[in-house]
Short mmCIF file of C-alpha atoms and ligand atoms in Angstrom, two decimals:
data_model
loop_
_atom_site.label_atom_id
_atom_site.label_comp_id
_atom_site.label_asym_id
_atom_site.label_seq_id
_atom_site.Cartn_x
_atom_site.Cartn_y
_atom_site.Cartn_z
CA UNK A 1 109.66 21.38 114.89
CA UNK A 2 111.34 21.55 118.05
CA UNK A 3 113.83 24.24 116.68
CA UNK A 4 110.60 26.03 115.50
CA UNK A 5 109.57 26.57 119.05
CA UNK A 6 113.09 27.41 120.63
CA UNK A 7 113.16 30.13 118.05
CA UNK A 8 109.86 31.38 119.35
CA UNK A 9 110.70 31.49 122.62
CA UNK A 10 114.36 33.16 121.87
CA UNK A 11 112.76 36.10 119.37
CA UNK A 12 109.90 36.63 121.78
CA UNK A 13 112.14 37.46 124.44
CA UNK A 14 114.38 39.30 122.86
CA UNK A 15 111.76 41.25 120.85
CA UNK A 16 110.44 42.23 124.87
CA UNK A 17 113.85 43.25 126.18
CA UNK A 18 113.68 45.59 123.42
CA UNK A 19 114.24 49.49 124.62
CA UNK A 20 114.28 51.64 121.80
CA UNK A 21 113.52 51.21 118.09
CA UNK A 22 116.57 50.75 116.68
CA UNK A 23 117.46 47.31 119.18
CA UNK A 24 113.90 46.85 118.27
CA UNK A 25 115.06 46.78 114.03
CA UNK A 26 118.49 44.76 115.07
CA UNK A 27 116.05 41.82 116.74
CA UNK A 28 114.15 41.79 113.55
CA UNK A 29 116.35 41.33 111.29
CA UNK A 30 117.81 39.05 113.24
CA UNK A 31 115.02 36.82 113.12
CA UNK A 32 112.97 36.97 109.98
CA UNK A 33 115.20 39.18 108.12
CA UNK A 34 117.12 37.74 104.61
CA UNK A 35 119.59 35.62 106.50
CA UNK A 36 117.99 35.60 109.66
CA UNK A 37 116.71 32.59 111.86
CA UNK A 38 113.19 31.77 109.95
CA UNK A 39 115.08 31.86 106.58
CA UNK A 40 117.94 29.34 107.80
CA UNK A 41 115.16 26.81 109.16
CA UNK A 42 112.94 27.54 105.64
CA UNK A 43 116.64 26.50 103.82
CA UNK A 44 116.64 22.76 105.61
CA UNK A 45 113.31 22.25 104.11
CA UNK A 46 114.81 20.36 101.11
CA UNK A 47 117.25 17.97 102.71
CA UNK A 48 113.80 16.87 105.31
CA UNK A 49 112.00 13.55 104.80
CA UNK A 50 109.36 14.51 102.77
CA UNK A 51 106.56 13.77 105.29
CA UNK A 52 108.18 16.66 107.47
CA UNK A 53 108.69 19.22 104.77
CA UNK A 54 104.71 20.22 104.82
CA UNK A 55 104.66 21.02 108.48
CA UNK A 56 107.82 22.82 109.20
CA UNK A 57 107.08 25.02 106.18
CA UNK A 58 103.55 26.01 108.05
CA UNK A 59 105.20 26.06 110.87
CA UNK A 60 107.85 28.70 109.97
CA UNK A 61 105.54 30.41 108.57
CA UNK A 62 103.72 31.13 111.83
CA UNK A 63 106.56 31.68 113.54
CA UNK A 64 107.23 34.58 110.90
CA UNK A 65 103.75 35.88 111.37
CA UNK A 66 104.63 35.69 115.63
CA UNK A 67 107.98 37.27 115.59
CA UNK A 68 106.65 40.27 112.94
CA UNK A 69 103.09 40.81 115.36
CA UNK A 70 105.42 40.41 118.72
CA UNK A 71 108.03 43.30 116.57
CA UNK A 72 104.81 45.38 115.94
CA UNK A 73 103.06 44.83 119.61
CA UNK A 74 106.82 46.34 120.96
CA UNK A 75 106.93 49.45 118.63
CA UNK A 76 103.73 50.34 120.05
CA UNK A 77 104.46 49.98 123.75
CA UNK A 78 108.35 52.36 122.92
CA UNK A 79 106.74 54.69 121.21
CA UNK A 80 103.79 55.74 123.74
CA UNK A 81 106.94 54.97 126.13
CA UNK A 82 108.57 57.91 124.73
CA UNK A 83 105.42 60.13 124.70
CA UNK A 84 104.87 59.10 128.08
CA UNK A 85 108.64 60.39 128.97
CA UNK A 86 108.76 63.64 126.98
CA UNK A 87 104.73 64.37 128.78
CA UNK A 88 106.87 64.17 131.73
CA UNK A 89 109.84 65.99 130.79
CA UNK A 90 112.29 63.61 130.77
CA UNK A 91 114.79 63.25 127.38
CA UNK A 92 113.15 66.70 126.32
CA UNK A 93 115.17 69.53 126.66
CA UNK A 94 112.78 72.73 127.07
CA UNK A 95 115.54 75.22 126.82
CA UNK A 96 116.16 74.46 123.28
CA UNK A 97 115.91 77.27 120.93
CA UNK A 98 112.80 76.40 118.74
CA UNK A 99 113.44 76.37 114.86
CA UNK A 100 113.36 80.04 113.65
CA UNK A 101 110.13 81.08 111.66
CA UNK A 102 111.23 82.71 108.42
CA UNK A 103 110.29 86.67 108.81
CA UNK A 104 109.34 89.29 105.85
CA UNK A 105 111.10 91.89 106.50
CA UNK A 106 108.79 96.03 104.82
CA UNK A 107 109.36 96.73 101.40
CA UNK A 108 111.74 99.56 101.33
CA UNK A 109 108.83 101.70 99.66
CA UNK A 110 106.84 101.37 102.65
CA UNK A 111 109.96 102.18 104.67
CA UNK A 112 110.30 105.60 102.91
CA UNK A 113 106.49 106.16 102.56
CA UNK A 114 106.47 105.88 106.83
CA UNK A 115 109.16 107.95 107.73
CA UNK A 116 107.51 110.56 105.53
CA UNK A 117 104.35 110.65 106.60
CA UNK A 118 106.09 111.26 109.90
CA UNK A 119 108.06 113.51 108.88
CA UNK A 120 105.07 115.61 107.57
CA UNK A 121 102.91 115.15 110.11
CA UNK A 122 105.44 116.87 112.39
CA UNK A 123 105.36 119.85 110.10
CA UNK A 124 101.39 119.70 110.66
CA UNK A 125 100.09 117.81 107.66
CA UNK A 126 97.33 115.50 107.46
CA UNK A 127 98.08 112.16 105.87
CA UNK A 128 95.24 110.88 103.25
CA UNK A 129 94.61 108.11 101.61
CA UNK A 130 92.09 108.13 97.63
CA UNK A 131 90.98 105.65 95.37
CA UNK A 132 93.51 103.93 92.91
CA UNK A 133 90.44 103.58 90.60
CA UNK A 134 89.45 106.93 90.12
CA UNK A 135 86.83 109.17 88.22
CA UNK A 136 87.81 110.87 85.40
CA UNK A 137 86.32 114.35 86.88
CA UNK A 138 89.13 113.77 89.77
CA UNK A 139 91.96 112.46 87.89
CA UNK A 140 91.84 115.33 84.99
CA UNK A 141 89.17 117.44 84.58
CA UNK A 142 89.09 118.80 88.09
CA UNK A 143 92.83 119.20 87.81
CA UNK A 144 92.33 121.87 85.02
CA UNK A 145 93.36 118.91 82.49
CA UNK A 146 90.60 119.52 79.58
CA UNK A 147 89.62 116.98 77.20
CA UNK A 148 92.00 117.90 74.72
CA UNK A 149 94.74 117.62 76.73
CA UNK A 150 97.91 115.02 75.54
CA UNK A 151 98.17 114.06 79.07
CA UNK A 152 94.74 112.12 78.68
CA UNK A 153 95.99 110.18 75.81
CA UNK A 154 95.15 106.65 75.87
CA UNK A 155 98.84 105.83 75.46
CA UNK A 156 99.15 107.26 78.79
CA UNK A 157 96.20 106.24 80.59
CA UNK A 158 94.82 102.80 81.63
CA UNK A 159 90.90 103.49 80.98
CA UNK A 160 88.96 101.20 82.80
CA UNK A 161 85.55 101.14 81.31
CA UNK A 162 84.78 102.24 77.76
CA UNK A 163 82.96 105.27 78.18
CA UNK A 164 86.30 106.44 79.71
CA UNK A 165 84.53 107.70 82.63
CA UNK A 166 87.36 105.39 84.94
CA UNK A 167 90.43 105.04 85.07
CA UNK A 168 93.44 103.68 87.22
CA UNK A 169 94.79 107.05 88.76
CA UNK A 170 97.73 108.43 86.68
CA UNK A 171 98.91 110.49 89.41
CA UNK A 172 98.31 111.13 93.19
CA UNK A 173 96.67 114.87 92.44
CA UNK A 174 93.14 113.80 92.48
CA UNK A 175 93.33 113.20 96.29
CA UNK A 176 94.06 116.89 96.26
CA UNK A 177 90.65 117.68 94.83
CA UNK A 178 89.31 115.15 97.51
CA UNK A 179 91.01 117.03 100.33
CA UNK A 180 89.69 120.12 99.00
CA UNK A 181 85.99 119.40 99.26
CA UNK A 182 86.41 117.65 102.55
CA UNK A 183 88.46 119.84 104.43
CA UNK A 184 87.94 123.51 105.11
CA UNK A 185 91.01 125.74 104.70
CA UNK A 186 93.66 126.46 106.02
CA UNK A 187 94.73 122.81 105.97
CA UNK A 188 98.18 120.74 105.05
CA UNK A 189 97.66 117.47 103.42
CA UNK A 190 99.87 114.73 102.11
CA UNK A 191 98.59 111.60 100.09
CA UNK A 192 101.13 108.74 99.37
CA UNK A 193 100.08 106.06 97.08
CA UNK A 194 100.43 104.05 93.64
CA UNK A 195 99.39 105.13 90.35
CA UNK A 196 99.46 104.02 87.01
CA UNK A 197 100.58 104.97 83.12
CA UNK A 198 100.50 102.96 80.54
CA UNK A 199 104.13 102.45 79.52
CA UNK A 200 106.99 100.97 78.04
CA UNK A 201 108.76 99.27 81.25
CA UNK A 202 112.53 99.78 80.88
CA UNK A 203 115.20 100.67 84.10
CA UNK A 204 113.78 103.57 84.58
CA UNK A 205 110.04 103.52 84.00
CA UNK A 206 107.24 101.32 85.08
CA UNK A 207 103.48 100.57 84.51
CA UNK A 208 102.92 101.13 88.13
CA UNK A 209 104.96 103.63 90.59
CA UNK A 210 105.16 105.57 93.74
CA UNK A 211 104.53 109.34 94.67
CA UNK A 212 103.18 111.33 97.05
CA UNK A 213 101.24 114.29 96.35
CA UNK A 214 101.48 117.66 98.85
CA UNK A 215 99.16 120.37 98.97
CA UNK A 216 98.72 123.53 101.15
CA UNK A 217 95.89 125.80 101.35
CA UNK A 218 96.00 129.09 103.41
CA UNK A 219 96.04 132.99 103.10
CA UNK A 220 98.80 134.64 100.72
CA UNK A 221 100.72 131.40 100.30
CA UNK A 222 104.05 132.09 98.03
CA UNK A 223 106.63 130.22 96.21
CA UNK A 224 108.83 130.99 99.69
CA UNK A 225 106.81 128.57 101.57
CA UNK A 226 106.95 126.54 99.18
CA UNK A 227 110.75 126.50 98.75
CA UNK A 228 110.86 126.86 103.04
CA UNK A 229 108.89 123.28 103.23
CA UNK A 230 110.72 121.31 100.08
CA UNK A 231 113.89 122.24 102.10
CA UNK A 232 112.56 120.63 105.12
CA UNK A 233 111.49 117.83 103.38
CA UNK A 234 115.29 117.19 102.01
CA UNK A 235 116.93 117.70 105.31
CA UNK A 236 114.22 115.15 106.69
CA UNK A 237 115.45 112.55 103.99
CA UNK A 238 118.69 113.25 103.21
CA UNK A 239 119.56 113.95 106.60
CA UNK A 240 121.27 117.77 105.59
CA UNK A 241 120.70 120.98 104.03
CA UNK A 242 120.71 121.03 100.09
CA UNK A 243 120.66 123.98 98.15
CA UNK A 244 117.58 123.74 96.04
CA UNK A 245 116.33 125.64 92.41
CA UNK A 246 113.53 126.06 90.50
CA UNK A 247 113.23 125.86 86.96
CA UNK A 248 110.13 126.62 85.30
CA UNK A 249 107.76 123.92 84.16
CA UNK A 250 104.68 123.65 82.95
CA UNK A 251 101.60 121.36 84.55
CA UNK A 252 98.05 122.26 84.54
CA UNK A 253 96.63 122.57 87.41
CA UNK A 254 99.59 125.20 88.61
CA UNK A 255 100.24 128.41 88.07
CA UNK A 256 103.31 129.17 88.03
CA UNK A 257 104.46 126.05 87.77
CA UNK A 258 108.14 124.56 88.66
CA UNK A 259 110.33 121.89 88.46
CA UNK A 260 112.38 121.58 91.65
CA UNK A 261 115.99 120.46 91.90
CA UNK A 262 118.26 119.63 94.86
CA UNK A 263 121.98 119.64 94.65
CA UNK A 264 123.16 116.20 94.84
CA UNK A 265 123.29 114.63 97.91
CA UNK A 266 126.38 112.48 96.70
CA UNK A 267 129.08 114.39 95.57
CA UNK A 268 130.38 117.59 94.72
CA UNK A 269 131.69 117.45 91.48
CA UNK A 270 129.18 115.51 89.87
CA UNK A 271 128.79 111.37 89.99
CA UNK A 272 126.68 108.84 88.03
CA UNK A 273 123.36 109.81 89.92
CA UNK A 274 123.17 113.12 88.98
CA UNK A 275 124.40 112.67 85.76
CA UNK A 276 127.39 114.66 86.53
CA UNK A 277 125.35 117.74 86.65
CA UNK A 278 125.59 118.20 90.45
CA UNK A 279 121.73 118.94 90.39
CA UNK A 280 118.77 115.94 90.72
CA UNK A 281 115.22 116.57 89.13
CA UNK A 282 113.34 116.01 92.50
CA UNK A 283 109.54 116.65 92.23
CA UNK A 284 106.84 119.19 89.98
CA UNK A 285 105.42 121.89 92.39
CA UNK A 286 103.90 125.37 92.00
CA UNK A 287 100.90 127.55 93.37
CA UNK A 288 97.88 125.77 92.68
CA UNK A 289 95.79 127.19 89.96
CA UNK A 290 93.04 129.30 90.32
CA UNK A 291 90.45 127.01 88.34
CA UNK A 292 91.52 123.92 90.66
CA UNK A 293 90.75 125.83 94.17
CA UNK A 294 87.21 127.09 92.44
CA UNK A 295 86.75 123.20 91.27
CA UNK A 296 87.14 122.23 94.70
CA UNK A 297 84.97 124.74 96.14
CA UNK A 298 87.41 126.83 97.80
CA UNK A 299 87.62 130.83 96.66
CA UNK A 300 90.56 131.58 94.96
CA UNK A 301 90.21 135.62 95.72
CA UNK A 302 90.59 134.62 99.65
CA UNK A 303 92.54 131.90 99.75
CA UNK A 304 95.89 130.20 98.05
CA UNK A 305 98.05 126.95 98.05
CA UNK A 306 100.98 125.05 96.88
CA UNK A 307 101.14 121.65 95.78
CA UNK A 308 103.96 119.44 95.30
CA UNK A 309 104.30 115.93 93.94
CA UNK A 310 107.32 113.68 94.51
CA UNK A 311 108.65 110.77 92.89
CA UNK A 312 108.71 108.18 95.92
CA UNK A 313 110.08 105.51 93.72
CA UNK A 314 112.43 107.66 92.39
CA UNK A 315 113.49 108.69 95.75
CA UNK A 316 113.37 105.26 97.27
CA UNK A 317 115.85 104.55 94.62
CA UNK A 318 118.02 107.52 95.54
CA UNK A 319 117.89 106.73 98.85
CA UNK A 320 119.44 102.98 98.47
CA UNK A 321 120.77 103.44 95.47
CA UNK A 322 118.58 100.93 93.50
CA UNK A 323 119.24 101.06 90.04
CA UNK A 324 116.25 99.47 88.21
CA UNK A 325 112.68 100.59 89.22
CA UNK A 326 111.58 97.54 87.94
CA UNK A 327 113.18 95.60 90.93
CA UNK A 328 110.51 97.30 93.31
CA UNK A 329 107.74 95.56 92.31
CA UNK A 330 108.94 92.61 91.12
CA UNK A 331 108.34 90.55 93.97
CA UNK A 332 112.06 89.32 93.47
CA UNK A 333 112.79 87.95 97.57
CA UNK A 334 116.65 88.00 96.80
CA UNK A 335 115.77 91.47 96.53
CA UNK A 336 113.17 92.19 99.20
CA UNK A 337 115.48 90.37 101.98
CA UNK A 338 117.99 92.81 101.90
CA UNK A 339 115.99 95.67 103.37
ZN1 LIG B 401 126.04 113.49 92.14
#
């Protein structure tokens, strides 16, 4: 019993001298760990008189219960210590870089979509924005796309209700019919967004894609302005002149219509991006069509336009040399964090 007490009075005092947590663990285990003080005196019980045995077991015990609250009590009192001491500035460095925050970084589509909008707004256009859900009077009919038309085939075209009166835009033009009866000519607009065709995904086609539609509306506007402002748009993205031709193509809602190419912007003798042709299918453009100026109110007799419609997926691709379009929208971040 007497050992009981000196064991007290040893732990207690060492548990107090105690000045971080880890002395504070040592002094623990010490005392009432496995093989520490309290287990050695419960060990003698057996070779006691038997009249003893009761009490010292109690009584180390107790001491356990001591040593473990006195352990606990000490914790407490080091660790509002150490609150206390960082509060006041002492072993807390404030000049320590704080852990980084993890940062997106813009999807290269957006990257491309930005520097062309300012590209075109220095050439005066006005960017615009239209509805990814879109009437069927906007998407085709206004666009000189009658009912009959393959174009509205439901292979095509994601209908969203069943009277096919809706349906996910299949291409940017019906913000041109938009601009039309909002703006009063002359006037240069461009409308960047996603549309939507029901296909077949592979490498180089996808439910859901990129392009920006052009359109300009003013008096006697020809295929030359139209060829003046596709070669401005090249230099703007290629960063040089390329040598451009049109081949003739055939699209509703212009007349005449064109398909545009540029020479490659990477090579000279042909590569694997232009198919070794030297030439890359860029965008569909022409002089928009008589019947789509009347549909959006404007008078074909005084006034005339050209409308143009590129690819930006196609050209985001170009321009970084992606070769799946598939990895755009993927939401793949091995992909994402390299731009
Ligand atoms: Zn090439």
């Amino acid at each position: 019993m007497e050992n009981l007490d000196a064991t007290l009075e040893e732990a207690l005092g060492k548990v107090a001298a105690c000045e971080d947590e880890a002395a504070l663990k040592e002094v623990e285990r010490a005392f009432v760990g496995k093989k520490g003080a309290v287990a050695a005196i419960l060990a003698t019980i057996p070779s006691l008189p038997p009249d003893e045995r009761k009490d010292v077991g109690r009584g180390a015990n107790e001491l356990k219960q001591k040593i473990l609250q006195a352990v606990a009590a000490r914790a407490g009192e080091l660790s509002s210590a150490t609150l206390e001491a960082e509060r006041k500035g002492e072993g807390f460095d404030p000049t320590l870089p704080p852990a980084r925050l993890a940062t997106g970084s813009l999807h290269p589509i957006t990257l491309v979509t930005r520097e062309l909008e300012d590209l075109f707004e220095s050439m005066g256009y006005t960017v615009l924005d239209g509805p990814e859900v879109e009437l069927d009077h906007y998407n085709f009919e206004a666009l000189n796309i009658g009912r009959d038309h393959p174009a509205r085939d439901s292979q095509d075209t994601f209908y969203c209700d069943e009277e096919g009166r809706l349906v996910l835009r299949t291409h940017t033009s019906p913000v041109q019919v938009r601009a039309m009866e909002r703006l009063d000519p002359p006037f240069r607009v461009v409308a960047p967004g996603k549309v939507f065709r029901q296909e077949t995904t592979d490498a180089s086609h996808d439910h859901t894609f990129h392009q920006m539609e052009g359109m300009v509306v003013g008096k006697d506007i020809s295929v030359g302005n139209l060829i003046g402002a596709m070669k401005t748009l090249l230099r703007g993205i290629f960063g040089k002149d390329l040598d451009v031709r049109l081949r003739p193509g055939h699209f509703p809602f212009v007349e005449p219509g064109f398909e545009l190419d540029a020479r490659c912007p990477f090579c000279s003798e042909g590569c694997s991006v232009c198919g070794r042709t030297t030439w890359i299918e860029l965008l569909p453009c022409g002089l928009v069509h008589p019947n789509v100026l009347r549909a959006g109110g404007i008078d074909p007799e005084e006034w005339s336009g050209f409308a143009f419609g590129l690819g930006l997926s196609r050209l985001v691709m170009l321009r970084y040399g992606i070769d799946d379009v598939r990895h755009l929208l993927g939401g793949d971040l091995r992909f994402l964090e390299q731009f």
